Coordinates of C-alpha atoms in Angstrom, one line a residue:
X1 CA 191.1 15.8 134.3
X2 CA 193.0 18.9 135.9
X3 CA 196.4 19.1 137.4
X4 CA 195.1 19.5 141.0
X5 CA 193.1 16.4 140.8
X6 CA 196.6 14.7 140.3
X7 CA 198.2 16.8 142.9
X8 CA 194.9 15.3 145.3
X9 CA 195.4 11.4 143.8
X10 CA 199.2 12.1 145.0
X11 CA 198.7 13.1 148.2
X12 CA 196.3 10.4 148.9
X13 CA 198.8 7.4 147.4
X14 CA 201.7 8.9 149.8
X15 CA 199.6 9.2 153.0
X16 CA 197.5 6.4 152.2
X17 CA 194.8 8.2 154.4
X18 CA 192.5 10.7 153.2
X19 CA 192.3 12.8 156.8
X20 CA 196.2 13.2 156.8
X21 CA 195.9 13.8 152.7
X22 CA 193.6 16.2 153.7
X23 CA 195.6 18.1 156.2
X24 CA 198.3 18.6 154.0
X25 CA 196.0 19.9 151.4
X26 CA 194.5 22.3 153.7
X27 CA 191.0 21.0 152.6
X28 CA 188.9 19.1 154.6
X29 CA 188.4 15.1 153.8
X30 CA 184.6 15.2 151.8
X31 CA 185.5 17.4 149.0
X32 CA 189.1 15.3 149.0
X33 CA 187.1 11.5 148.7
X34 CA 185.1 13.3 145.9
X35 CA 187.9 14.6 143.5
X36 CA 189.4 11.4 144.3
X37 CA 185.9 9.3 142.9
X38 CA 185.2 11.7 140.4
X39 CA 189.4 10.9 139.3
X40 CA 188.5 7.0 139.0
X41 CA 185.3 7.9 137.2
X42 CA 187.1 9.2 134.6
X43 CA 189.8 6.7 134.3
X44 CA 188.0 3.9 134.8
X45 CA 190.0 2.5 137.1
X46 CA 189.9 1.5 140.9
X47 CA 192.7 3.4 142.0
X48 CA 192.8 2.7 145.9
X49 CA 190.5 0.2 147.8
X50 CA 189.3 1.4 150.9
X51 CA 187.8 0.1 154.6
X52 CA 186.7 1.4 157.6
X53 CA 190.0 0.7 158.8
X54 CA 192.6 1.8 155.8
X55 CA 193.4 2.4 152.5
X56 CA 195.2 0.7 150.2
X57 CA 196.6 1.4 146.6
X58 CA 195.7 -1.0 144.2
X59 CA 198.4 -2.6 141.5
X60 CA 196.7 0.0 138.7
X61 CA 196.9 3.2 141.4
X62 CA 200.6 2.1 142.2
X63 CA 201.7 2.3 138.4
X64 CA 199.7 5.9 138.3
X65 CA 201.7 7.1 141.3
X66 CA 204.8 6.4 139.4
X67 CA 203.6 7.7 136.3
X68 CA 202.1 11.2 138.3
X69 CA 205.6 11.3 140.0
X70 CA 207.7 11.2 136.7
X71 CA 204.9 13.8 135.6
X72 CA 205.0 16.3 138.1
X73 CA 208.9 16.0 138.4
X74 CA 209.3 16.7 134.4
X75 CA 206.8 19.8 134.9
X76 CA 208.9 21.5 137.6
X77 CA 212.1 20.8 135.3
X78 CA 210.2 22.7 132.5
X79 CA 209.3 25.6 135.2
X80 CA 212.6 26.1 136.4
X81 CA 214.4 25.5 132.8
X82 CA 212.0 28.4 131.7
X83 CA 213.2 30.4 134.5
X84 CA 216.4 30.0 134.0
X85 CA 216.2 30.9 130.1
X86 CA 214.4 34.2 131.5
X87 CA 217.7 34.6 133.1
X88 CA 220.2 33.4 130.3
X89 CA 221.4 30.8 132.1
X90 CA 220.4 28.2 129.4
X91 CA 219.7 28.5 125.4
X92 CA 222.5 29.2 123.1
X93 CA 224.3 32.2 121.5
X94 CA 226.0 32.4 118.1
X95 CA 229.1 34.3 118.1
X96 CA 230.7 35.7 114.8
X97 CA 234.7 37.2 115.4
X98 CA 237.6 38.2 113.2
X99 CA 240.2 35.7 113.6
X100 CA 242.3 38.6 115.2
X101 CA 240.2 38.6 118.6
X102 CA 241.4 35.3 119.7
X103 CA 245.1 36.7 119.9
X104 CA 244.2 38.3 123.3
X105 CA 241.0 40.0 123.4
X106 CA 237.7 37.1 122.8
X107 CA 239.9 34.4 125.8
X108 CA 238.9 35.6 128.8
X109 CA 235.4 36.6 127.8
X110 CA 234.8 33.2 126.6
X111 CA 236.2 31.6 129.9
X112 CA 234.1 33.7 132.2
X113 CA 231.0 33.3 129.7
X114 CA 230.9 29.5 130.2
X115 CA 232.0 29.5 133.8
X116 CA 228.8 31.8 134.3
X117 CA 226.8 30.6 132.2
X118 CA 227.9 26.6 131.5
X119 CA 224.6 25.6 129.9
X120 CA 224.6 27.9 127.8
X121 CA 225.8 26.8 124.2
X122 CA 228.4 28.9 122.2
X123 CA 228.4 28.6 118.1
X124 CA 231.4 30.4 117.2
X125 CA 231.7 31.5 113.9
X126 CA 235.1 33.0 112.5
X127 CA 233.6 35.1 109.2
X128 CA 235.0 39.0 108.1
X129 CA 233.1 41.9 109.3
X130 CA 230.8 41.9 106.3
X131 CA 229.7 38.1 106.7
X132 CA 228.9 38.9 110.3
X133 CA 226.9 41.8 109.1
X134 CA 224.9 39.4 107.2
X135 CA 224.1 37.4 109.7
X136 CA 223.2 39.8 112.6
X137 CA 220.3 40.5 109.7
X138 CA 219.7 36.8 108.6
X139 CA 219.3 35.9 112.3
X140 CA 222.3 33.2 111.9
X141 CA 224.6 35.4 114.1
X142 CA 223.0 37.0 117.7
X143 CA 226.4 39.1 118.0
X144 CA 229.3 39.8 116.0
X145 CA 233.1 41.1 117.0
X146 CA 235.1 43.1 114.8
X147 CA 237.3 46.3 115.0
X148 CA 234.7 49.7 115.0
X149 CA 233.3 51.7 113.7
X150 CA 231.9 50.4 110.4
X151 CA 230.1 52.5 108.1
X152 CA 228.4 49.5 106.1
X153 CA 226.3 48.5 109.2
X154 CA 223.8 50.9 108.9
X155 CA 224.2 52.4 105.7
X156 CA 220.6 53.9 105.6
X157 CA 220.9 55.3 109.2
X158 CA 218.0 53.1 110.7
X159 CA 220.0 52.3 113.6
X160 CA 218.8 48.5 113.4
X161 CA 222.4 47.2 114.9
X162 CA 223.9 48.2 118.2
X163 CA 227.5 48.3 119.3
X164 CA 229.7 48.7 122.1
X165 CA 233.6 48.9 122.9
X166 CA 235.2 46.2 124.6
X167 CA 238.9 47.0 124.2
X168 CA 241.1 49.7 122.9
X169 CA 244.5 49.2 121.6
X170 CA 246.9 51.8 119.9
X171 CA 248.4 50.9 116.4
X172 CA 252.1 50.0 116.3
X173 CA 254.2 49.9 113.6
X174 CA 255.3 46.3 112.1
X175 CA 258.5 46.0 110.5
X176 CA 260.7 43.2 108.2
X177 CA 263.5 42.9 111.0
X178 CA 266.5 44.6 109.0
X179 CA 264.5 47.1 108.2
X180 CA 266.4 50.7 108.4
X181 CA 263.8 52.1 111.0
X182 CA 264.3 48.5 113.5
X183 CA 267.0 49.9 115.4
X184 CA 264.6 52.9 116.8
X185 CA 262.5 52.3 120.1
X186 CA 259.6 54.2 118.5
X187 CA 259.1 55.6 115.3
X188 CA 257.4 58.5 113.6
X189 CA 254.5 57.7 111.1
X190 CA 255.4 60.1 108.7
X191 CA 258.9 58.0 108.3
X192 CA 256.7 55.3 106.7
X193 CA 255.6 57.6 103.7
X194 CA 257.8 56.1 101.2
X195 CA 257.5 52.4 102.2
X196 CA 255.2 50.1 100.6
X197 CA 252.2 49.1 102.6
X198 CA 250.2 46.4 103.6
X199 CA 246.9 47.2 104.5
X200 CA 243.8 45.6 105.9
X201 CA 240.9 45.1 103.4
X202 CA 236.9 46.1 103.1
X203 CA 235.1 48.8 102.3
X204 CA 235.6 52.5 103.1
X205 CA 234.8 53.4 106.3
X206 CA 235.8 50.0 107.3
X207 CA 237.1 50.4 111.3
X208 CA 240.7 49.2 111.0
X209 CA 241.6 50.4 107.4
X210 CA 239.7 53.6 108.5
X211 CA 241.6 54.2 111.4
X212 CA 244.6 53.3 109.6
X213 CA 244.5 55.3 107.1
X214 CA 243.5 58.1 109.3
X215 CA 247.0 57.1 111.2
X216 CA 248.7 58.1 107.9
X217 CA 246.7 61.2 106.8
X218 CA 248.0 62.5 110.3
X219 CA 251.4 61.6 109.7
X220 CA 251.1 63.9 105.9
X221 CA 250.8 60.8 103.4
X222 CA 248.6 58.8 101.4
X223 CA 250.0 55.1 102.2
X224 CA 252.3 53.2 98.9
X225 CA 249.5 49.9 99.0
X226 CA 251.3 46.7 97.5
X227 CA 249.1 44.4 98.6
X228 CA 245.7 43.8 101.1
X229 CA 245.2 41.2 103.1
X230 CA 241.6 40.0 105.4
X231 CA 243.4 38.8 108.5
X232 CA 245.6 40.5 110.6
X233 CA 247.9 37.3 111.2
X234 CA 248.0 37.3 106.9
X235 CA 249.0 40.8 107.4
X236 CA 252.3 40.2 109.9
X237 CA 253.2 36.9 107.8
X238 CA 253.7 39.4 104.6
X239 CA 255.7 41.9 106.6
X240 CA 257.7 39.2 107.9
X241 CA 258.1 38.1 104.3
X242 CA 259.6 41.7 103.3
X243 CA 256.4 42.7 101.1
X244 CA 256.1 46.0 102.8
X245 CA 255.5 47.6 106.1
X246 CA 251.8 47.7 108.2
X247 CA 250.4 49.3 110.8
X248 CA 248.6 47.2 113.0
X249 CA 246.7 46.9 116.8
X250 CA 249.0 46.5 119.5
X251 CA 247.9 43.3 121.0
X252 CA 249.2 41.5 117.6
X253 CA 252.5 41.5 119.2
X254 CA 251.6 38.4 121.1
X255 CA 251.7 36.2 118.1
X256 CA 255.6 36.6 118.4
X257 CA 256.0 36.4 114.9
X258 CA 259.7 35.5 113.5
X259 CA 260.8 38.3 111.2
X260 CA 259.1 41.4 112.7
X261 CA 259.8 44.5 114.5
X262 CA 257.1 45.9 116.1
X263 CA 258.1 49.4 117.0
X264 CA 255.6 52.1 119.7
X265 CA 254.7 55.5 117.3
X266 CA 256.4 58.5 118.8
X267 CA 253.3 61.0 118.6
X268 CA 249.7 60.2 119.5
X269 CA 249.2 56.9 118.1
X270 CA 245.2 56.4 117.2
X271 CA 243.4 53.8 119.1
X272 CA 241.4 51.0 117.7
X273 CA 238.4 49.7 119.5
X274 CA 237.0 46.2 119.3
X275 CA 233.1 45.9 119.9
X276 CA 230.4 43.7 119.7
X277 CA 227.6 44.5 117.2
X278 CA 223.9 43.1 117.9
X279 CA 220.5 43.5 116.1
X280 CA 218.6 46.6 118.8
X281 CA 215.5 44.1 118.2
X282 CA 216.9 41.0 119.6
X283 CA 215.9 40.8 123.9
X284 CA 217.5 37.3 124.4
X285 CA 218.6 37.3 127.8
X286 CA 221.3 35.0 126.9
X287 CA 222.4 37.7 124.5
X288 CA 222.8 40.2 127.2
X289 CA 224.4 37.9 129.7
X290 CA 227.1 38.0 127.0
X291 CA 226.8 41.2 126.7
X292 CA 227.5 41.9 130.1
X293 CA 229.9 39.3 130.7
X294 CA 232.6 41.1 128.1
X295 CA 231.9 44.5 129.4
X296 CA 232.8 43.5 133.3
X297 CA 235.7 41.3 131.8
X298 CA 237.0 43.3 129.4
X299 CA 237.0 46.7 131.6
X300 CA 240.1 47.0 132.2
X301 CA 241.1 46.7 128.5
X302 CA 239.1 49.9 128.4
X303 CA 240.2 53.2 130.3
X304 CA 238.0 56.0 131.2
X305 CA 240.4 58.2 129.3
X306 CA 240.0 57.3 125.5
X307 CA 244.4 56.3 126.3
X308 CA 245.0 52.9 125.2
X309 CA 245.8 49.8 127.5

């Protein structure tokens, strides 16, 4: 049995007359009344009974129709779910993010990724930079989002994971309120130098820490550390708690925690870039609907410039 023998049968059952089946087959009627025999042959079944004067669709031809039907309307909902996979409009995408994203930065391109793309399914995972790492390379994770550029991605230099910006943010300082530098609009970093610190943790070469500690090197000192913390929102709870100063991205400011000062740095504050990390090998076009999605969102979060938003 072949699909255009059931395309034929169909034609036939809806007509119920094997010139106009014909017609609207483009074929002409003998070869139609022979794929239609040769069908019944190999069912065994009478599927229409016919007369000089009509046909008609027997009890076991009128359950077939509905069976064909149901058939033929499935396979076009498999064609046009595969085409729409092509596209990344359906499948699923596993997200991994550092907790500190969802303060401003992860929002909007979640909102515009399911208003896009609303069959699409999104597993969110909050893990560090180093579980996300791990699952990029497991296959667990299709992207990751955490603070670049981190040296423990490609250790080796095979250039397996891919990366790009989708915001930049300057550090700020963040201070216990009654702290003696609170009362300044902006502050320099090197008036930090004697304060104790706390600092994000990870490896060397780490974005954040990196860039943080680059922040200090500039300002002439190696930072006082008292204590290291994995999430940014841990980090502003311990200054608000008076364990020491931090410097941190500017958009944590929108937690509005009680008991902090945050406080602009006077000369060329670093910028910190948030990016999503991929594996170069995986082509799922849901992947790159994301992809996209964060770049056109996220734009304006990142200015032509290399100057911070």
């Amino acid at each position: 049995m072949e699909l255009r023998q059931l395309q034929y049968f169909l034609a036939v059952a809806e007509e119920l007359n094997f010139s106009r089946a014909a017609d609207r087959l483009n074929m002409t009627q003998p070869p139609l009344s022979a794929q239609i025999r040769q069908l019944e042959e190999e069912l065994d079944v009478v599927l229409f009974e016919r007369s000089t004067r009509k046909v008609k669709i027997t009890a076991a031809g009128l359950l077939f129709k509905q069976s064909t039907q149901e058939l033929f309307s499935q396979l076009r909902k498999n064609i046009d779910d595969a085409r729409r996979a092509a596209k990344g409009e359906w499948g699923k995408l596993a997200l991994g993010f550092v907790p500190s994203t969802t303060v401003e930065i992860l929002p909007p391109i979640l909102r515009d990724f399911r208003e896009k793309f609303s069959d699409v399914r999104l597993d969110l995972h909050e893990l560090t930079p180093e579980q996300q790492v791990r699952g990029l390379r497991d296959g667990t994770l299709d992207c990751a989002c955490f603070y670049l550029p981190f040296a423990e991605i490609d250790p080796f230099g095979d250039r397996n994971l891919a990366s790009t910006a989708i915001s930049r943010e300057p550090l700020v300082a963040a201070l216990p309120p009654d702290h003696r530098l609170a009362a300044q609009r902006k502050i320099q970093v090197g008036d930090l130098a004697d304060e104790p610190f706390v600092l994000v943790g990870g490896h060397s070469g780490q974005g954040l820490r990196e860039i943080i500690l680059e922040q200090c090197r500039r300002g002439g000192f190696v930072p006082h550390i008292v204590q290291e913390a994995a999430l940014i929102q841990t980090i502003a709870g311990l200054v608000a708690s008076g364990v020491g100063v931090a410097l941190i991205p500017a958009s944590v400011r929108r937690i509005q925690k009680i008991g902090i000062a945050y406080r602009a740095l006077q000369q060329d504050p670093l910028d910190c870039e948030m990016g999503l990390i991929w594996m170069r090998e995986n082509n799922s076009p849901v992947l790159t609907g994301f992809i996209d999605v964060a770049r056109e969102t996220n734009a304006a979060l990142i200015r032509p410039n290399g100057s911070a938003s």
